Short mmCIF file of C-alpha atoms and ligand atoms in Angstrom, two decimals:
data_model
loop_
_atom_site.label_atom_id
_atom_site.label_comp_id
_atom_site.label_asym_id
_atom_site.label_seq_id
_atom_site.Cartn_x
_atom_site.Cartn_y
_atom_site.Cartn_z
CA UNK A 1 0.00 0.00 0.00
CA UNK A 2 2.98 2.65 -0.81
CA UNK A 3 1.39 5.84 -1.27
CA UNK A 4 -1.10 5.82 1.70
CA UNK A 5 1.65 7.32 4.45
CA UNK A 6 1.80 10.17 3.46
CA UNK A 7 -1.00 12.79 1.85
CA UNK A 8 0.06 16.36 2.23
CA UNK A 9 -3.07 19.22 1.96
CA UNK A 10 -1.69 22.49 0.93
CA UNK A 11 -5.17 23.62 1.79
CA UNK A 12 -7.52 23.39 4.32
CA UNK A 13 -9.58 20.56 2.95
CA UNK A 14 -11.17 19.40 5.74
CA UNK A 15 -12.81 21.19 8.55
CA UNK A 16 -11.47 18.71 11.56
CA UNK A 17 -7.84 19.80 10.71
CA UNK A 18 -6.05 23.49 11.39
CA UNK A 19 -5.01 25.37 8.39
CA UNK A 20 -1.45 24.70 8.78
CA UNK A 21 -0.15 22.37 5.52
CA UNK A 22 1.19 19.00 7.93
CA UNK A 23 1.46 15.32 7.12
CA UNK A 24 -0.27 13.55 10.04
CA UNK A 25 0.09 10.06 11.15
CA UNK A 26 -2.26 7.15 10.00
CA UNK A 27 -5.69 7.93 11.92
CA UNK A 28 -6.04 11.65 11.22
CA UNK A 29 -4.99 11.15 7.75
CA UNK A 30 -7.19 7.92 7.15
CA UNK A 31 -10.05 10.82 8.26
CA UNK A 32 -8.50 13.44 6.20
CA UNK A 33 -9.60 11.66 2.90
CA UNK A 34 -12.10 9.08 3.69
CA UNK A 35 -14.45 12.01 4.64
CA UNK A 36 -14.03 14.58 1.79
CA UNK A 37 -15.59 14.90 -0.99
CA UNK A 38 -12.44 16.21 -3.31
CA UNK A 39 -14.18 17.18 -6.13
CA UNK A 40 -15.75 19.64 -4.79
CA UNK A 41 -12.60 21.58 -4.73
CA UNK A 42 -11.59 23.21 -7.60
CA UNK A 43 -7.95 24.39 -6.44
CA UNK A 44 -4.30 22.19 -6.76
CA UNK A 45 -4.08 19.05 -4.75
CA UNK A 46 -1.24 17.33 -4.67
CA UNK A 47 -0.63 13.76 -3.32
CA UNK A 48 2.84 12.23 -2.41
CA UNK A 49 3.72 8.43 -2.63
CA UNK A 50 6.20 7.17 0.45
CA UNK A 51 9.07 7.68 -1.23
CA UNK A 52 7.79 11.41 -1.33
CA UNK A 53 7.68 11.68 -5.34
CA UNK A 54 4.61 13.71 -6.43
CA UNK A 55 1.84 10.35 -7.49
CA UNK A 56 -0.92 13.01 -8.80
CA UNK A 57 -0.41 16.79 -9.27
CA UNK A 58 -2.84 18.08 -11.54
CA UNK A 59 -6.23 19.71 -11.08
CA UNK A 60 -10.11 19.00 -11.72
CA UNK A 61 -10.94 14.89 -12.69
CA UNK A 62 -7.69 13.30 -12.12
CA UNK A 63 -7.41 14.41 -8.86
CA UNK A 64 -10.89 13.65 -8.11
CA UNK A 65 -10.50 10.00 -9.62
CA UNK A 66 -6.75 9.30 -7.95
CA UNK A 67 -8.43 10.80 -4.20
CA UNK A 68 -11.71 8.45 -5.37
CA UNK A 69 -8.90 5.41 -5.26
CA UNK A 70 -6.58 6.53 -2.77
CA UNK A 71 -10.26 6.94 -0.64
CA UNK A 72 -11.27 3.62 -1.23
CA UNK A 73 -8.34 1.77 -0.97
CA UNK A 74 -7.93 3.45 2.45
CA UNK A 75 -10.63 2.01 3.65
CA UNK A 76 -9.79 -1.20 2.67
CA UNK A 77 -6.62 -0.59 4.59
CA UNK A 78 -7.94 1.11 7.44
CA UNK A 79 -10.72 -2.37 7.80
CA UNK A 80 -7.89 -4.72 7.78
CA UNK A 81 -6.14 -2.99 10.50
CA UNK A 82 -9.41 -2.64 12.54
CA UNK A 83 -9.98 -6.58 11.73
CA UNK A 84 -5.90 -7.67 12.79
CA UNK A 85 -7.18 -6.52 16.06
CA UNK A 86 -9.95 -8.26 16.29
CA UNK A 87 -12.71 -5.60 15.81
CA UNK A 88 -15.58 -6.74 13.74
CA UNK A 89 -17.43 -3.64 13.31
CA UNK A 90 -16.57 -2.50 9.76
CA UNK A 91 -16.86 1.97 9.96
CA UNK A 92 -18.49 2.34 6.80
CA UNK A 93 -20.38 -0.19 4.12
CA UNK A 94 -17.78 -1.50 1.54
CA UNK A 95 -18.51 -0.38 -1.70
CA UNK A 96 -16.88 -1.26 -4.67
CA UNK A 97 -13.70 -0.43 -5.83
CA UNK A 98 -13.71 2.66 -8.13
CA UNK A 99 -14.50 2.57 -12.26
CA UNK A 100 -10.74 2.55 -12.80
CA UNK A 101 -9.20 0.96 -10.20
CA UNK A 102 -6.27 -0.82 -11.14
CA UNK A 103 -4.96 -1.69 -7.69
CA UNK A 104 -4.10 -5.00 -6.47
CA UNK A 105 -6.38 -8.30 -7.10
CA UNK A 106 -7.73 -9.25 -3.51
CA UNK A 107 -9.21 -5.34 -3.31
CA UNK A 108 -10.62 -6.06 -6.81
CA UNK A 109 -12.54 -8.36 -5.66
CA UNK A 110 -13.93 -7.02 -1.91
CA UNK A 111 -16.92 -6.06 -2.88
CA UNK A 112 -19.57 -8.18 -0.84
CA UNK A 113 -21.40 -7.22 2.39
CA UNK A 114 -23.42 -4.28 2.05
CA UNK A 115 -26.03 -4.88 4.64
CA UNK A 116 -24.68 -4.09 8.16
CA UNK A 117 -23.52 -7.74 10.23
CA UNK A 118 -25.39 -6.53 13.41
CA UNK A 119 -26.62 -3.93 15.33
CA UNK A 120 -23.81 -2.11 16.36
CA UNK A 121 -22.17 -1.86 12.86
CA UNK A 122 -25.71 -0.53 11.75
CA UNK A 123 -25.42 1.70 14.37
CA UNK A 124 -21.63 2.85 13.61
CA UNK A 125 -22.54 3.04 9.64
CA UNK A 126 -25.16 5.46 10.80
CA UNK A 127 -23.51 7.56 12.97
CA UNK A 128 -20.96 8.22 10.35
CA UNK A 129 -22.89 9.61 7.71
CA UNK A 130 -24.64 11.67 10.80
CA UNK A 131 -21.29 13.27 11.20
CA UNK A 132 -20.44 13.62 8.01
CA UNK A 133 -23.30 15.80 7.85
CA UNK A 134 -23.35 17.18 11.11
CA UNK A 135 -19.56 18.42 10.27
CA UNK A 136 -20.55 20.44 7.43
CA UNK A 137 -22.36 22.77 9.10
CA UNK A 138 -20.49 23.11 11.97
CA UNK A 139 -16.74 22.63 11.22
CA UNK A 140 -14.03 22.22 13.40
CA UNK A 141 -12.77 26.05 13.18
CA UNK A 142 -16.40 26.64 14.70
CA UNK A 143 -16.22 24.35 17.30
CA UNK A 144 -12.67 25.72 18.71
CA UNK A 145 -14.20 29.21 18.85
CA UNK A 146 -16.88 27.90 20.36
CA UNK A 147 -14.69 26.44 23.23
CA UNK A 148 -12.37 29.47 23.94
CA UNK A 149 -15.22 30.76 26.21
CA UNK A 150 -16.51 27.46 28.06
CA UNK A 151 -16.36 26.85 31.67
CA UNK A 152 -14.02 24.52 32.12
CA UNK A 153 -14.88 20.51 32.42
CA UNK A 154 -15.84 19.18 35.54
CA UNK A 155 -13.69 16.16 36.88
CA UNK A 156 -15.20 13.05 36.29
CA UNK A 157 -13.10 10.80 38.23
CA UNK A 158 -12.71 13.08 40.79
CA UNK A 159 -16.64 12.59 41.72
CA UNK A 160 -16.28 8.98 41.44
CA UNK A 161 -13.35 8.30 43.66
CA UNK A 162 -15.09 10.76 46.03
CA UNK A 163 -18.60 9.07 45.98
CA UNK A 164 -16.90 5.55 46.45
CA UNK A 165 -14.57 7.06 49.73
CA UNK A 166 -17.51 8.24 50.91
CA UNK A 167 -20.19 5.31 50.62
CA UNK A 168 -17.64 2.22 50.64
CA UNK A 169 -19.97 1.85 48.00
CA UNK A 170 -18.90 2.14 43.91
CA UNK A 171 -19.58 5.52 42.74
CA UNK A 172 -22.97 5.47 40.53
CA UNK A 173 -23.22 7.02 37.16
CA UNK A 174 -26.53 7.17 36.60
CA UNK A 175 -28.01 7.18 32.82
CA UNK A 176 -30.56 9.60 31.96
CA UNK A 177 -31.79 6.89 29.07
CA UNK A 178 -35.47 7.13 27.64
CA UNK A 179 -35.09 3.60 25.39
CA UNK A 180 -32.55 1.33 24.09
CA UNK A 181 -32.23 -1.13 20.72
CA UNK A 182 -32.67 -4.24 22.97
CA UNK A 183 -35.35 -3.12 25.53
CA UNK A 184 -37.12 -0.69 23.88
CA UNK A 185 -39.05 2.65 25.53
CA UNK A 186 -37.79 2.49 29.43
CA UNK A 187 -39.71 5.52 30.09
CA UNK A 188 -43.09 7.29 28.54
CA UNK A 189 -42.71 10.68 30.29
CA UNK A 190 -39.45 11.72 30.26
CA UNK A 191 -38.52 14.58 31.33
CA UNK A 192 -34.60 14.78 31.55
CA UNK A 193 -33.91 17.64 33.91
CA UNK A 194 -35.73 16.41 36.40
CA UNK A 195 -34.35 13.01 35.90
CA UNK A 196 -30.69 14.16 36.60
CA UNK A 197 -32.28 16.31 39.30
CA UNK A 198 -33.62 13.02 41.04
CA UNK A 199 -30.45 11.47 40.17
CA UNK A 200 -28.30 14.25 42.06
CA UNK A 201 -30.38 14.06 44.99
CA UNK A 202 -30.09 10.59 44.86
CA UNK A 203 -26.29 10.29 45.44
CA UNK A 204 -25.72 9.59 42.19
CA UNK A 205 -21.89 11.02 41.68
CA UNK A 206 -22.16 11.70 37.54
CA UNK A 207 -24.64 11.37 34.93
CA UNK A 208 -24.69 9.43 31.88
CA UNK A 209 -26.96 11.44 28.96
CA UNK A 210 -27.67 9.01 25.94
CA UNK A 211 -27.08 11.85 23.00
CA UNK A 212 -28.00 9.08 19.82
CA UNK A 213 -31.18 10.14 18.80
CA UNK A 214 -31.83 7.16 15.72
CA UNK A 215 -31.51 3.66 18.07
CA UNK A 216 -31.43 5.80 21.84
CA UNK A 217 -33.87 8.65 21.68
CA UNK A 218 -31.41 10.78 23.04
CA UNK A 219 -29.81 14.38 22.62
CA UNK A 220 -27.53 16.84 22.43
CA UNK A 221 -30.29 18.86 23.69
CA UNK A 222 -30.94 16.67 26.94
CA UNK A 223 -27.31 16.68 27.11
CA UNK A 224 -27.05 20.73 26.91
CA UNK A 225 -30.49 20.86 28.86
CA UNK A 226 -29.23 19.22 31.78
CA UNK A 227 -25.59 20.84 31.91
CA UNK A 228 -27.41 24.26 31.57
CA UNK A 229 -29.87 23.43 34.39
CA UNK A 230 -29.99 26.38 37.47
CA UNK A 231 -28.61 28.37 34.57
CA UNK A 232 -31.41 31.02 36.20
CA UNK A 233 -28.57 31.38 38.91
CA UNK A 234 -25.70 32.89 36.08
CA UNK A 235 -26.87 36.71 37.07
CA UNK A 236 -25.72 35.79 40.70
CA UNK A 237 -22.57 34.28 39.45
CA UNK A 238 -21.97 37.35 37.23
CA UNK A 239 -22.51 39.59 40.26
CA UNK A 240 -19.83 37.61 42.27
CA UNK A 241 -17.80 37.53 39.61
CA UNK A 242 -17.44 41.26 39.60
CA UNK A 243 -17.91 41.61 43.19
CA UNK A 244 -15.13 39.27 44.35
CA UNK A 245 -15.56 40.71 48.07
CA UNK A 246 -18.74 40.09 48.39
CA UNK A 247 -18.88 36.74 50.06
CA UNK A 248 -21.27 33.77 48.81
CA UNK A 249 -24.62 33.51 50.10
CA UNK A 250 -25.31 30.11 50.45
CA UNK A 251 -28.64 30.23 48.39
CA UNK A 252 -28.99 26.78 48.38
CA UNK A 253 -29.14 26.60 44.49
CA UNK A 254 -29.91 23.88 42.35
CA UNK A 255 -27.50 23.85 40.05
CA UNK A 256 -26.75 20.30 38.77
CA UNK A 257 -22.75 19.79 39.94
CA UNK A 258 -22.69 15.98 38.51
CA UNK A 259 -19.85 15.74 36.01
CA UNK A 260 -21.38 14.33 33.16
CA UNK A 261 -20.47 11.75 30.12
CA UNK A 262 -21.74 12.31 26.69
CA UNK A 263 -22.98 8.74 25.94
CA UNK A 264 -22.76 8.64 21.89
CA UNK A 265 -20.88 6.39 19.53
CA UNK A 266 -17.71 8.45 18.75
CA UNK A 267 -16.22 7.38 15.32
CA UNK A 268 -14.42 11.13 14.60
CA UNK A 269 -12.27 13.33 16.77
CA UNK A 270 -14.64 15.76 15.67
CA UNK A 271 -17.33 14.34 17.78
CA UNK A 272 -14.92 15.32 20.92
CA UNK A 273 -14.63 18.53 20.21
CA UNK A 274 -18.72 18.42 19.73
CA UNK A 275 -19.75 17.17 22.97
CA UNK A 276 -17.43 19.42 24.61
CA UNK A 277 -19.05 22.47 23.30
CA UNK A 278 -22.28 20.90 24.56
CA UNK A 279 -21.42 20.25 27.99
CA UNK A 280 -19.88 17.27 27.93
CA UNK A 281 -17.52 16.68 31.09
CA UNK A 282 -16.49 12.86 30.07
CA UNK A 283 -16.75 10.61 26.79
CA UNK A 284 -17.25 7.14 26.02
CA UNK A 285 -14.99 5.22 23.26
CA UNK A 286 -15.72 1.86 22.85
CA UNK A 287 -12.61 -0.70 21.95
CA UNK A 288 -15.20 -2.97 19.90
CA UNK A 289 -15.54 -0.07 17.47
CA UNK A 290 -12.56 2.05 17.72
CA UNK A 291 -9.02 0.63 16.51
CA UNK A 292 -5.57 0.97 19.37
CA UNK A 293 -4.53 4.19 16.87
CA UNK A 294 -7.74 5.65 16.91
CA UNK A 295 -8.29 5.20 20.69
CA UNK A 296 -4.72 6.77 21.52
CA UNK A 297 -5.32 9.81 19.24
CA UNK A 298 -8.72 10.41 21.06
CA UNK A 299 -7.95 10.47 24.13
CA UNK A 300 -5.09 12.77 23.55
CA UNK A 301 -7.36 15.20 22.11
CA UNK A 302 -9.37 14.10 25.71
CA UNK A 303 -6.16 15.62 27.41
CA UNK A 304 -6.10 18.86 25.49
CA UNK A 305 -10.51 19.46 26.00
CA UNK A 306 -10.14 18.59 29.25
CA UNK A 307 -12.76 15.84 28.99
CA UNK A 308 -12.08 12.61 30.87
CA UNK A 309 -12.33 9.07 28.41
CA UNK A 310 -14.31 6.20 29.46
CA UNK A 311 -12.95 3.51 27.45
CA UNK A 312 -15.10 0.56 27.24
CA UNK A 313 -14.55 -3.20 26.80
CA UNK A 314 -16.34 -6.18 26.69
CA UNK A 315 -14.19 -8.84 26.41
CA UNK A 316 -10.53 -10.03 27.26
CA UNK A 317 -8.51 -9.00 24.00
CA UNK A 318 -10.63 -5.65 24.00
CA UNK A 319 -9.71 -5.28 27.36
CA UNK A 320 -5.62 -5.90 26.29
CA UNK A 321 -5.93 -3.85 23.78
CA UNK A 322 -6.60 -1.08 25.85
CA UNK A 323 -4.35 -1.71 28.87
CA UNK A 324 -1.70 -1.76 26.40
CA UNK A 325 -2.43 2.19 26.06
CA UNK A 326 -0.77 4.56 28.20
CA UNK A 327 -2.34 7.42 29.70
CA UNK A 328 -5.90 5.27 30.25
CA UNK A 329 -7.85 6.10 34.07
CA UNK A 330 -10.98 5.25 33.52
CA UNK A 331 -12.11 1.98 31.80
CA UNK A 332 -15.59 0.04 31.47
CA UNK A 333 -16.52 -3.39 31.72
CA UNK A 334 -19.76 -3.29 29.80
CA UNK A 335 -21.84 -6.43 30.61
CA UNK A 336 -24.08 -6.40 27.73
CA UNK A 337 -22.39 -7.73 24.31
CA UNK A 338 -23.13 -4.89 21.98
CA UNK A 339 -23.70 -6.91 18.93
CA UNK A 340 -25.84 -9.44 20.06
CA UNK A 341 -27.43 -7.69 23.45
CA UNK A 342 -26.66 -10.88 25.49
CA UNK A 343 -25.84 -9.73 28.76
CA UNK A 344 -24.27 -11.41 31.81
CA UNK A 345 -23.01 -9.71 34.85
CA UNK A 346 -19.90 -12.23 35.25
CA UNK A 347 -18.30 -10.66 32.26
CA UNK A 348 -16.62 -7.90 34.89
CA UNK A 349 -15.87 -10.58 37.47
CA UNK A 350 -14.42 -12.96 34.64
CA UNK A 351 -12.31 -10.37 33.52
CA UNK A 352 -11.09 -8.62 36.23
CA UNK A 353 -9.38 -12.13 37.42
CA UNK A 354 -5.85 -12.92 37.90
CA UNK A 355 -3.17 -10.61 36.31
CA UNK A 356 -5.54 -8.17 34.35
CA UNK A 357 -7.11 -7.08 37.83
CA UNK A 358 -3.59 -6.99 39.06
CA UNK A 359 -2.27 -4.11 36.91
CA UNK A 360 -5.41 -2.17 37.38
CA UNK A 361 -4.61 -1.59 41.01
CA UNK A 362 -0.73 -0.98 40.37
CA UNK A 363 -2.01 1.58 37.88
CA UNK A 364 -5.22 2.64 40.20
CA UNK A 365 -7.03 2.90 37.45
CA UNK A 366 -10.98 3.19 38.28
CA UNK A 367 -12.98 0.39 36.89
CA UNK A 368 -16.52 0.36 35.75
CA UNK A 369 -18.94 -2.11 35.93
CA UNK A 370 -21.48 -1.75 33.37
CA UNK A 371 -25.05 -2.76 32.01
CA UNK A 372 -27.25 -5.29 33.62
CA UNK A 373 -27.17 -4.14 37.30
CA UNK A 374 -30.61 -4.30 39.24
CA UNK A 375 -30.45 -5.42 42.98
CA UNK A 376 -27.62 -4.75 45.71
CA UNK A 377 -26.69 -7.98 45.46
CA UNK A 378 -25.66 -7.48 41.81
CA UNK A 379 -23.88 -4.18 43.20
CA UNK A 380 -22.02 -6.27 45.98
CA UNK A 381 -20.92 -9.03 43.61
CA UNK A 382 -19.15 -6.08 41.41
CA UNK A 383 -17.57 -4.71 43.93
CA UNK A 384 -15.91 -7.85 44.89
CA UNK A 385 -15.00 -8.02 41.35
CA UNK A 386 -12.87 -4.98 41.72
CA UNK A 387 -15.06 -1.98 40.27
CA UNK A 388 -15.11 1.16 41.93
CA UNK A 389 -17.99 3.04 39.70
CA UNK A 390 -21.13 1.30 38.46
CA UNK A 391 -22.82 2.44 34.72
CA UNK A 392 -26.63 1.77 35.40
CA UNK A 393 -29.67 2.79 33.50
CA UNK A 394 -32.51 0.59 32.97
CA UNK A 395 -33.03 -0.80 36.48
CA UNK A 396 -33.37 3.16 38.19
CA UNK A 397 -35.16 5.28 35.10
CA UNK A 398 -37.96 2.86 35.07
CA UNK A 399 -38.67 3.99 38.87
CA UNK A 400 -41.45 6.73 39.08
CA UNK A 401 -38.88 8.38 41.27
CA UNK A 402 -35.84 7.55 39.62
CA UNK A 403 -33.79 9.21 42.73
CA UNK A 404 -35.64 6.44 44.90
CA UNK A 405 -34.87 3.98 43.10
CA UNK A 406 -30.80 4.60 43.69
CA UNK A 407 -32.02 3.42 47.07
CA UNK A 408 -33.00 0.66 45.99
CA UNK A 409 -30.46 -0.34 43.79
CA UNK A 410 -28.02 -0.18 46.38
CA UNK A 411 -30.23 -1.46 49.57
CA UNK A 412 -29.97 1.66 51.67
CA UNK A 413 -29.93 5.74 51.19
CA UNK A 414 -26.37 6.71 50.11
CA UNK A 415 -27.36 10.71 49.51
CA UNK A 416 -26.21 11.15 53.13
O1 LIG B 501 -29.53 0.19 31.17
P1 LIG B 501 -28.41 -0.63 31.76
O2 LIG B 501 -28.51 -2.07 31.48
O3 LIG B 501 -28.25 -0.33 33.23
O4 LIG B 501 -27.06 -0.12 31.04
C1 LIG B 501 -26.55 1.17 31.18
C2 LIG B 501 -25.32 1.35 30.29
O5 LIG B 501 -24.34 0.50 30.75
C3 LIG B 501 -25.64 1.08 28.82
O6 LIG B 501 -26.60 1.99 28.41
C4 LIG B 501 -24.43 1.15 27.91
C5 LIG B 501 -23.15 0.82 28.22
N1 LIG B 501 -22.33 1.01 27.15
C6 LIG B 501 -23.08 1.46 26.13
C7 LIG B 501 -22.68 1.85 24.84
C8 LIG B 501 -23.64 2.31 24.00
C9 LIG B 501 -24.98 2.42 24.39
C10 LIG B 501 -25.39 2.07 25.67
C11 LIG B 501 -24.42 1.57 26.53
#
């Protein structure tokens, strides 16, 4: 595949990347020209081989037929890599090589499988042309600007490892989740403020908000809702602000303080940069989706937001995979098998055994136990496991008082 290391931009082609001209390393610039439609720009593009000879310097339909190649054959690339490390889910539907392809005879061929394998490659093949689209009218450059002025994030681990001193008890994310691909509509009236209100005064020490809208019948807008909640309070802060003497009344506001994770199927830095702007303290990035390169480039743009990375895994080489990365805090144990929805709570006992459990607690990294969680005795047999935080949705939005039924979940009261 000589050709594909190196594809210079002497423009700014794509909206994710700055305007300086750079040559970036494999995931950026497998982005860089799977997502851009080339023709669509009329001005000199130049593509260099490896050996840093000019392949294609022309203008108009050469370039748009060599990038239409170069394009494709990424993505053949950029699937086998996925698939060496044992990731299924393909990003995008294969389509067939283009009219003059010429490459070599196995990619000539690859042409089968345009229906997605299950429903979380249906899932990912949607939520790519979403932010395909979603990117156009919003590009990076916005985003940035966007983010010069934001409060900065709230820290998500922090409020874990504080809930779980303070209880004994694993710190509870609780999702603010209205329906799901394998159960269906968890809640008719949902209201989602006053879900993460109930949550907060429930002990809960973060929030999960579900932001898919397609398969979830989530938001942005819950997302933005709920970060913005008490927002009626921001004259008082103002006046503080410029009256630094003045000292704090405790009004006893309401203002939500949970950190809170963007729950959304990220398959584009850009979609970091996205939640960010919409409140977003913490992101999820799940291993069965997202190859090693992808995963260490993401959560280095994590760093640089701010936002903390829940990385999530479901199964021992996922789990490798990740602890292999350096830099990782915060990783999930999700329970339910996203492909097939089978779900079974030993998963984060099973995996937590013997040496893998051993180098999370030389690294003190916080585990999460994920999915499937309904009585304290589920909570308990976690625990043992080695979690610290617990992911749970279903089991507490269902409750008419979904701050109640933390309670219950856990057996006793643990607001106090
Ligand atoms: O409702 P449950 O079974 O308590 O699960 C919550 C959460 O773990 C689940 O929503 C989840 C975990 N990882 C995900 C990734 C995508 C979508 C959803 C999820």
């Amino acid at each position: 595949m000589e050709g594909l290391a190196s594809l210079k931009a002497p423009f700014q082609a794509t909206p994710f990347l700055s305007s300086r001209p750079k040559t970036w390393d494999l995931p950026t610039q497998l982005n860089f020209y799977k997502r851009n439609s080339f023709s669509t720009f009329s001005v000199r593009a130049q593509v260099e081989s490896t050996d840093g000879s000019a392949a294609v310097s022309s203008s108009g339909e050469s370039v748009t037929e060599a990038l239409k190649i170069k394009e494709w054959e990424v993505g053949m690339l950029e699937n086998e890599v996925a698939s060496g490390q044992g990731i299924r889910i393909r990003r995008r539907p294969p389509s067939g090589p283009p009219l003059h392809y010429v490459g070599p005879f196995q990619f000539r061929l690859q042409n089968e499988g345009n229906t997605p394998r299950n429903i979380l490659e249906e899932i990912v093949w949607n939520k790519d042309k979403e932010v395909s689209q979603l990117k156009e009218r919003k590009p990076l450059s916005v985003l940035k600007k966007a983010l010069e002025n934001a409060p900065p994030a709230r820290d998500f681990i922090g409020a874990l490892r504080a809930a779980n001193e303070r209880t004994g008890l694993p710190g509870l994310i609780a999702e603010v989740k209205k329906a799901s691909p394998s159960r269906g509509i968890l809640r008719e009236n949902f209201d989602p403020v006053e879900i993460a209100k109930s949550y907060e005064k429930g002990g809960a020490a973060c929030l999960s908000v579900l932001t898919d809208e397609k398969y979830f019948k989530g938001s942005f807008e819950n997302l933005e809702a709920i970060r913005k909640a008490g927002v009626k309070y921001l004259i008082l802060d103002i006046f503080y602000h410029i009256m630094p003497f003045v000292d704090h009344v405790d009004d006893s506001r309401q203002n939500m303080q949970c950190p809170l994770l963007c729950k959304e199927f990220i398959v584009d830095a850009w979609q970091l940069y996205y939640a960010r702007t919409k409140g977003a303290d913490a992101v999820l990035l799940i291993a069965a989706v997202l190859p090693d390169l992808d995963i260490k480039y993401m959560i280095k743009i994590c760093k640089i937001l701010g936002l903390t990375a829940l990385v999530e895994v479901h199964d021992e080489r996922e789990f490798d995979r990740v602890l292999a990365i350096e830099g990782i805090e915060l990783i999930g144990i999700n329970n339910r098998n996203l492909e097939t929805f089978e779900l079974d709570i030993s998963i984060t006992k099973k995996l937590l055994e013997g040496e893998r459990g051993k180098i999370i607690r030389e690294r003190d990294i916080i585990m999460v136990g994920e999915s499937g969680l309904f009585t304290p005795e589920d909570i308990v047999y976690v625990q043992e496991a080695g979690v610290r935080a617990i992911l749970v949705g279903e089991s507490i939005v269902k409750q008419s008082d979904p701050g109640k039924g933390i309670s219950n979940l856990f057996g006793k009261d643990i607001s106090i």
